mmCIF file of C-alpha atoms in Angstrom:
data_model
loop_
_atom_site.group_PDB
_atom_site.id
_atom_site.type_symbol
_atom_site.label_atom_id
_atom_site.label_comp_id
_atom_site.label_asym_id
_atom_site.label_seq_id
_atom_site.Cartn_x
_atom_site.Cartn_y
_atom_site.Cartn_z
ATOM 1 C CA MET A 534 -3.322 24.549 -30.759
ATOM 2 C CA PHE A 535 -6.080 24.307 -28.142
ATOM 3 C CA LEU A 536 -8.369 22.693 -30.718
ATOM 4 C CA HIS A 537 -5.687 20.073 -31.481
ATOM 5 C CA VAL A 538 -5.436 19.203 -27.778
ATOM 6 C CA ILE A 539 -9.213 18.765 -27.517
ATOM 7 C CA LEU A 540 -9.325 16.601 -30.648
ATOM 8 C CA PHE A 541 -6.417 14.447 -29.438
ATOM 9 C CA THR A 542 -8.024 13.983 -26.005
ATOM 10 C CA ALA A 543 -11.375 13.034 -27.527
ATOM 11 C CA LEU A 544 -9.764 10.603 -29.988
ATOM 12 C CA TYR A 545 -7.676 9.035 -27.215
ATOM 13 C CA ALA A 546 -10.703 8.573 -24.937
ATOM 14 C CA ILE A 547 -12.815 7.036 -27.711
ATOM 15 C CA THR A 548 -9.975 4.691 -28.738
ATOM 16 C CA ILE A 549 -9.447 3.465 -25.160
ATOM 17 C CA HIS A 550 -13.187 2.973 -24.722
ATOM 18 C CA PHE A 551 -13.560 0.801 -27.829
ATOM 19 C CA LEU A 552 -10.359 -1.168 -27.157
ATOM 20 C CA HIS A 553 -11.777 -2.203 -23.778
ATOM 21 C CA LYS A 554 -14.969 -3.382 -25.435
ATOM 22 C CA ILE A 555 -13.036 -5.412 -28.021
ATOM 23 C CA ARG A 556 -10.883 -7.068 -25.307
ATOM 24 C CA ASN A 557 -13.972 -7.961 -23.236
ATOM 25 C CA LEU A 558 -12.604 -6.146 -20.171
ATOM 26 C CA PRO A 559 -14.724 -4.845 -17.251
ATOM 27 C CA PRO A 560 -16.632 -1.573 -17.791
ATOM 28 C CA ILE A 561 -14.529 1.566 -17.932
ATOM 29 C CA PRO A 562 -15.821 5.063 -17.093
ATOM 30 C CA PHE A 563 -15.823 7.523 -19.976
ATOM 31 C CA PRO A 564 -13.728 9.519 -20.681
ATOM 32 C CA THR A 565 -10.224 8.193 -20.053
ATOM 33 C CA LEU A 566 -7.955 11.232 -20.292
ATOM 34 C CA PRO A 567 -4.356 11.074 -21.569
ATOM 35 C CA ILE A 568 -1.648 10.845 -18.880
ATOM 36 C CA ILE A 569 -3.983 11.096 -15.845
ATOM 37 C CA GLY A 570 -6.528 8.449 -16.881
ATOM 38 C CA HIS A 571 -9.436 8.566 -14.415
ATOM 39 C CA LEU A 572 -7.756 10.562 -11.649
ATOM 40 C CA HIS A 573 -10.049 13.491 -12.463
ATOM 41 C CA LEU A 574 -13.027 11.423 -11.234
ATOM 42 C CA LEU A 575 -11.629 10.988 -7.712
ATOM 43 C CA LYS A 576 -12.692 13.515 -5.095
ATOM 44 C CA LYS A 577 -12.508 13.479 -1.298
ATOM 45 C CA PRO A 578 -13.707 11.420 0.467
ATOM 46 C CA LEU A 579 -12.354 8.744 -1.838
ATOM 47 C CA TYR A 580 -14.800 5.990 -0.845
ATOM 48 C CA ARG A 581 -17.750 8.145 -1.924
ATOM 49 C CA SER A 582 -16.194 8.831 -5.320
ATOM 50 C CA LEU A 583 -15.592 5.127 -5.880
ATOM 51 C CA SER A 584 -19.106 4.293 -4.652
ATOM 52 C CA LYS A 585 -20.617 6.790 -7.098
ATOM 53 C CA ILE A 586 -18.605 5.359 -10.004
ATOM 54 C CA ALA A 587 -19.550 1.791 -9.010
ATOM 55 C CA ASN A 588 -23.253 2.712 -8.867
ATOM 56 C CA GLN A 589 -22.999 4.001 -12.426
ATOM 57 C CA HIS A 590 -20.920 1.192 -13.940
ATOM 58 C CA GLY A 591 -21.500 -1.889 -11.787
ATOM 59 C CA PRO A 592 -19.668 -3.828 -9.056
ATOM 60 C CA LEU A 593 -16.642 -4.545 -11.258
ATOM 61 C CA LEU A 594 -14.914 -1.799 -13.237
ATOM 62 C CA LEU A 595 -11.515 -0.869 -14.586
ATOM 63 C CA LEU A 596 -9.881 2.482 -13.867
ATOM 64 C CA HIS A 597 -6.706 4.028 -15.261
ATOM 65 C CA PHE A 598 -4.540 5.823 -12.692
ATOM 66 C CA GLY A 599 -1.864 7.358 -14.859
ATOM 67 C CA SER A 600 -0.222 4.477 -16.709
ATOM 68 C CA ARG A 601 -1.572 1.815 -14.331
ATOM 69 C CA ARG A 602 -4.828 -0.080 -14.611
ATOM 70 C CA VAL A 603 -6.738 -0.684 -11.383
ATOM 71 C CA LEU A 604 -9.579 -3.169 -10.951
ATOM 72 C CA VAL A 605 -12.232 -1.848 -8.544
ATOM 73 C CA VAL A 606 -14.357 -4.496 -6.798
ATOM 74 C CA SER A 607 -17.383 -3.272 -4.835
ATOM 75 C CA SER A 608 -19.658 -6.253 -4.176
ATOM 76 C CA PRO A 609 -19.283 -9.325 -1.903
ATOM 77 C CA GLU A 610 -19.875 -11.683 -4.835
ATOM 78 C CA ALA A 611 -17.179 -10.079 -6.995
ATOM 79 C CA ALA A 612 -14.762 -9.946 -4.045
ATOM 80 C CA GLU A 613 -15.300 -13.660 -3.384
ATOM 81 C CA GLU A 614 -14.700 -14.414 -7.060
ATOM 82 C CA CYS A 615 -11.426 -12.463 -7.018
ATOM 83 C CA PHE A 616 -9.972 -13.363 -3.634
ATOM 84 C CA THR A 617 -11.312 -16.876 -3.027
ATOM 85 C CA LYS A 618 -11.798 -18.623 -6.356
ATOM 86 C CA ASN A 619 -9.066 -16.743 -8.265
ATOM 87 C CA ASP A 620 -6.831 -15.668 -5.394
ATOM 88 C CA ILE A 621 -3.585 -16.855 -7.012
ATOM 89 C CA VAL A 622 -4.242 -14.652 -10.057
ATOM 90 C CA PHE A 623 -4.409 -11.584 -7.787
ATOM 91 C CA ALA A 624 -1.626 -12.648 -5.409
ATOM 92 C CA ASN A 625 1.221 -10.694 -7.028
ATOM 93 C CA ARG A 626 2.203 -7.215 -5.876
ATOM 94 C CA PRO A 627 2.410 -4.316 -8.339
ATOM 95 C CA HIS A 628 5.951 -3.532 -9.467
ATOM 96 C CA LEU A 629 6.361 0.000 -8.124
ATOM 97 C CA LEU A 630 9.615 1.945 -7.807
ATOM 98 C CA ALA A 631 9.488 1.573 -4.019
ATOM 99 C CA GLY A 632 9.670 -2.202 -4.403
ATOM 100 C CA LYS A 633 12.727 -1.909 -6.611
ATOM 101 C CA HIS A 634 14.727 0.483 -4.433
ATOM 102 C CA VAL A 635 13.437 -0.255 -0.906
ATOM 103 C CA GLY A 636 12.404 -3.874 -1.433
ATOM 104 C CA TYR A 637 15.791 -4.987 -2.819
ATOM 105 C CA ASN A 638 14.548 -5.308 -6.391
ATOM 106 C CA TYR A 639 11.241 -6.958 -5.383
ATOM 107 C CA THR A 640 12.906 -9.696 -3.304
ATOM 108 C CA SER A 641 11.610 -8.778 0.184
ATOM 109 C CA LEU A 642 8.503 -10.394 1.667
ATOM 110 C CA ALA A 643 6.352 -7.300 1.125
ATOM 111 C CA TRP A 644 7.278 -6.923 -2.556
ATOM 112 C CA ALA A 645 8.179 -10.394 -3.834
ATOM 113 C CA SER A 646 5.983 -11.979 -6.487
ATOM 114 C CA TYR A 647 3.930 -15.004 -5.507
ATOM 115 C CA GLY A 648 5.980 -18.174 -5.945
ATOM 116 C CA ASP A 649 8.634 -20.363 -4.317
ATOM 117 C CA HIS A 650 10.742 -17.413 -3.102
ATOM 118 C CA TRP A 651 7.759 -15.688 -1.472
ATOM 119 C CA ARG A 652 6.554 -18.927 0.129
ATOM 120 C CA ASN A 653 10.039 -19.530 1.563
ATOM 121 C CA LEU A 654 10.168 -15.995 3.010
ATOM 122 C CA ARG A 655 6.717 -16.448 4.501
ATOM 123 C CA ARG A 656 7.730 -19.769 6.081
ATOM 124 C CA ILE A 657 10.867 -18.217 7.606
ATOM 125 C CA SER A 658 8.949 -15.223 8.988
ATOM 126 C CA SER A 659 6.251 -17.495 10.428
ATOM 127 C CA ILE A 660 8.825 -19.667 12.216
ATOM 128 C CA GLU A 661 11.468 -17.110 13.206
ATOM 129 C CA ILE A 662 9.407 -13.952 13.832
ATOM 130 C CA LEU A 663 5.665 -14.586 14.066
ATOM 131 C CA SER A 664 5.433 -17.947 15.834
ATOM 132 C CA THR A 665 3.654 -18.003 19.219
ATOM 133 C CA ASN A 666 6.843 -18.928 21.066
ATOM 134 C CA ARG A 667 8.869 -16.195 19.348
ATOM 135 C CA LEU A 668 6.220 -13.543 20.010
ATOM 136 C CA GLN A 669 6.197 -14.493 23.688
ATOM 137 C CA LEU A 670 9.988 -14.249 23.843
ATOM 138 C CA LEU A 671 9.837 -10.784 22.257
ATOM 139 C CA SER A 672 6.940 -9.515 24.374
ATOM 140 C CA GLY A 673 9.409 -7.549 26.494
ATOM 141 C CA ILE A 674 10.314 -5.411 23.487
ATOM 142 C CA ARG A 675 6.685 -4.485 22.882
ATOM 143 C CA SER A 676 6.123 -3.716 26.564
ATOM 144 C CA ASP A 677 9.280 -1.600 26.690
ATOM 145 C CA GLU A 678 8.330 0.423 23.607
ATOM 146 C CA ILE A 679 4.803 1.029 24.921
ATOM 147 C CA ARG A 680 6.278 2.157 28.251
ATOM 148 C CA LEU A 681 8.581 4.612 26.458
ATOM 149 C CA LEU A 682 5.665 5.963 24.410
ATOM 150 C CA VAL A 683 3.535 6.478 27.546
ATOM 151 C CA GLN A 684 6.460 8.264 29.226
ATOM 152 C CA LYS A 685 6.831 10.511 26.175
ATOM 153 C CA LEU A 686 3.109 11.339 26.176
ATOM 154 C CA PHE A 687 3.220 12.101 29.914
ATOM 155 C CA LYS A 688 6.273 14.315 29.429
ATOM 156 C CA ASN A 689 4.507 16.249 26.652
ATOM 157 C CA GLN A 690 1.082 16.287 28.321
ATOM 158 C CA ASN A 691 0.686 20.052 27.817
ATOM 159 C CA GLN A 692 1.550 19.878 24.120
ATOM 160 C CA THR A 693 -0.301 18.689 21.047
ATOM 161 C CA VAL A 694 0.939 15.249 20.025
ATOM 162 C CA ASP A 695 0.663 13.766 16.537
ATOM 163 C CA MET A 696 -0.589 10.298 17.483
ATOM 164 C CA LYS A 697 -0.296 8.988 13.930
ATOM 165 C CA SER A 698 3.449 9.687 13.941
ATOM 166 C CA ALA A 699 3.757 8.376 17.488
ATOM 167 C CA PHE A 700 2.164 5.030 16.596
ATOM 168 C CA PHE A 701 4.234 4.856 13.399
ATOM 169 C CA GLU A 702 7.440 5.322 15.411
ATOM 170 C CA LEU A 703 6.253 2.778 17.985
ATOM 171 C CA THR A 704 5.592 0.183 15.284
ATOM 172 C CA LEU A 705 8.912 0.809 13.524
ATOM 173 C CA ASN A 706 10.871 0.634 16.766
ATOM 174 C CA VAL A 707 9.225 -2.675 17.698
ATOM 175 C CA MET A 708 9.935 -4.117 14.253
ATOM 176 C CA MET A 709 13.546 -2.912 14.163
ATOM 177 C CA ARG A 710 14.277 -4.185 17.674
ATOM 178 C CA MET A 711 12.776 -7.562 16.803
ATOM 179 C CA MET A 712 14.874 -7.847 13.635
ATOM 180 C CA ALA A 713 18.032 -5.796 14.287
ATOM 181 C CA ARG A 714 17.999 -4.992 18.032
ATOM 182 C CA LYS A 715 18.087 -1.242 17.260
ATOM 183 C CA ARG A 716 15.828 1.757 17.944
ATOM 184 C CA TYR A 717 15.580 4.427 15.271
ATOM 185 C CA TYR A 718 13.104 6.816 16.955
ATOM 186 C CA GLY A 719 12.911 8.484 20.357
ATOM 187 C CA ASP A 720 15.438 9.540 22.991
ATOM 188 C CA SER A 721 17.119 6.179 23.643
ATOM 189 C CA VAL A 722 18.748 5.799 20.233
ATOM 190 C CA ALA A 723 22.180 4.170 20.299
ATOM 191 C CA GLU A 724 23.347 4.763 16.719
ATOM 192 C CA VAL A 725 22.377 8.422 16.192
ATOM 193 C CA GLU A 726 23.917 8.840 12.726
ATOM 194 C CA GLU A 727 22.446 5.576 11.482
ATOM 195 C CA ALA A 728 19.052 6.583 12.867
ATOM 196 C CA LYS A 729 19.243 9.938 11.060
ATOM 197 C CA SER A 730 20.090 8.163 7.804
ATOM 198 C CA PHE A 731 17.135 5.836 8.338
ATOM 199 C CA GLU A 732 14.758 8.778 8.924
ATOM 200 C CA VAL A 733 15.988 10.568 5.790
ATOM 201 C CA GLY A 734 15.463 7.427 3.702
ATOM 202 C CA LYS A 735 12.015 6.528 5.052
#
């Protein structure tokens, strides 16, 4: 049984390797394992693992992370080619489960595919949320949330504070107050049950 697994893995890796050569795709590290792909090559810190792989295979390579293919770009020239000359080709977001369930079936600004719908959402957000005039009108919200965070830090000055979570809550509260006039984190939460549901679903 163990021998069959080894033979299958070797055959799979060799097949993937030659298929990439036939399709004229970027270099791919060998071997590509079934199910996990190249995840076995990634160690902490991640940037060093990717740098080591890039030094071996070049500034442009293709990795398999499970069932997904990931293009790794590690040189200024290749990055310019991808994001300046061929930016529209790389403009779409990957279709992940989060985009389907949280992004309203890939229709929100963060998950929508590049096209007329995405451009319309971007135009609306630029005019209604991110314009200079709108940001000035909403500056009070940002100031208020920062004040509440400073008060919380002062109150808990003798305790260890997770600043990553604190800044996450600050950002979410600012965003939610700008869009829905509601706070979902902290002491001054109006809709407690709704806030709890939001925290469970985050």
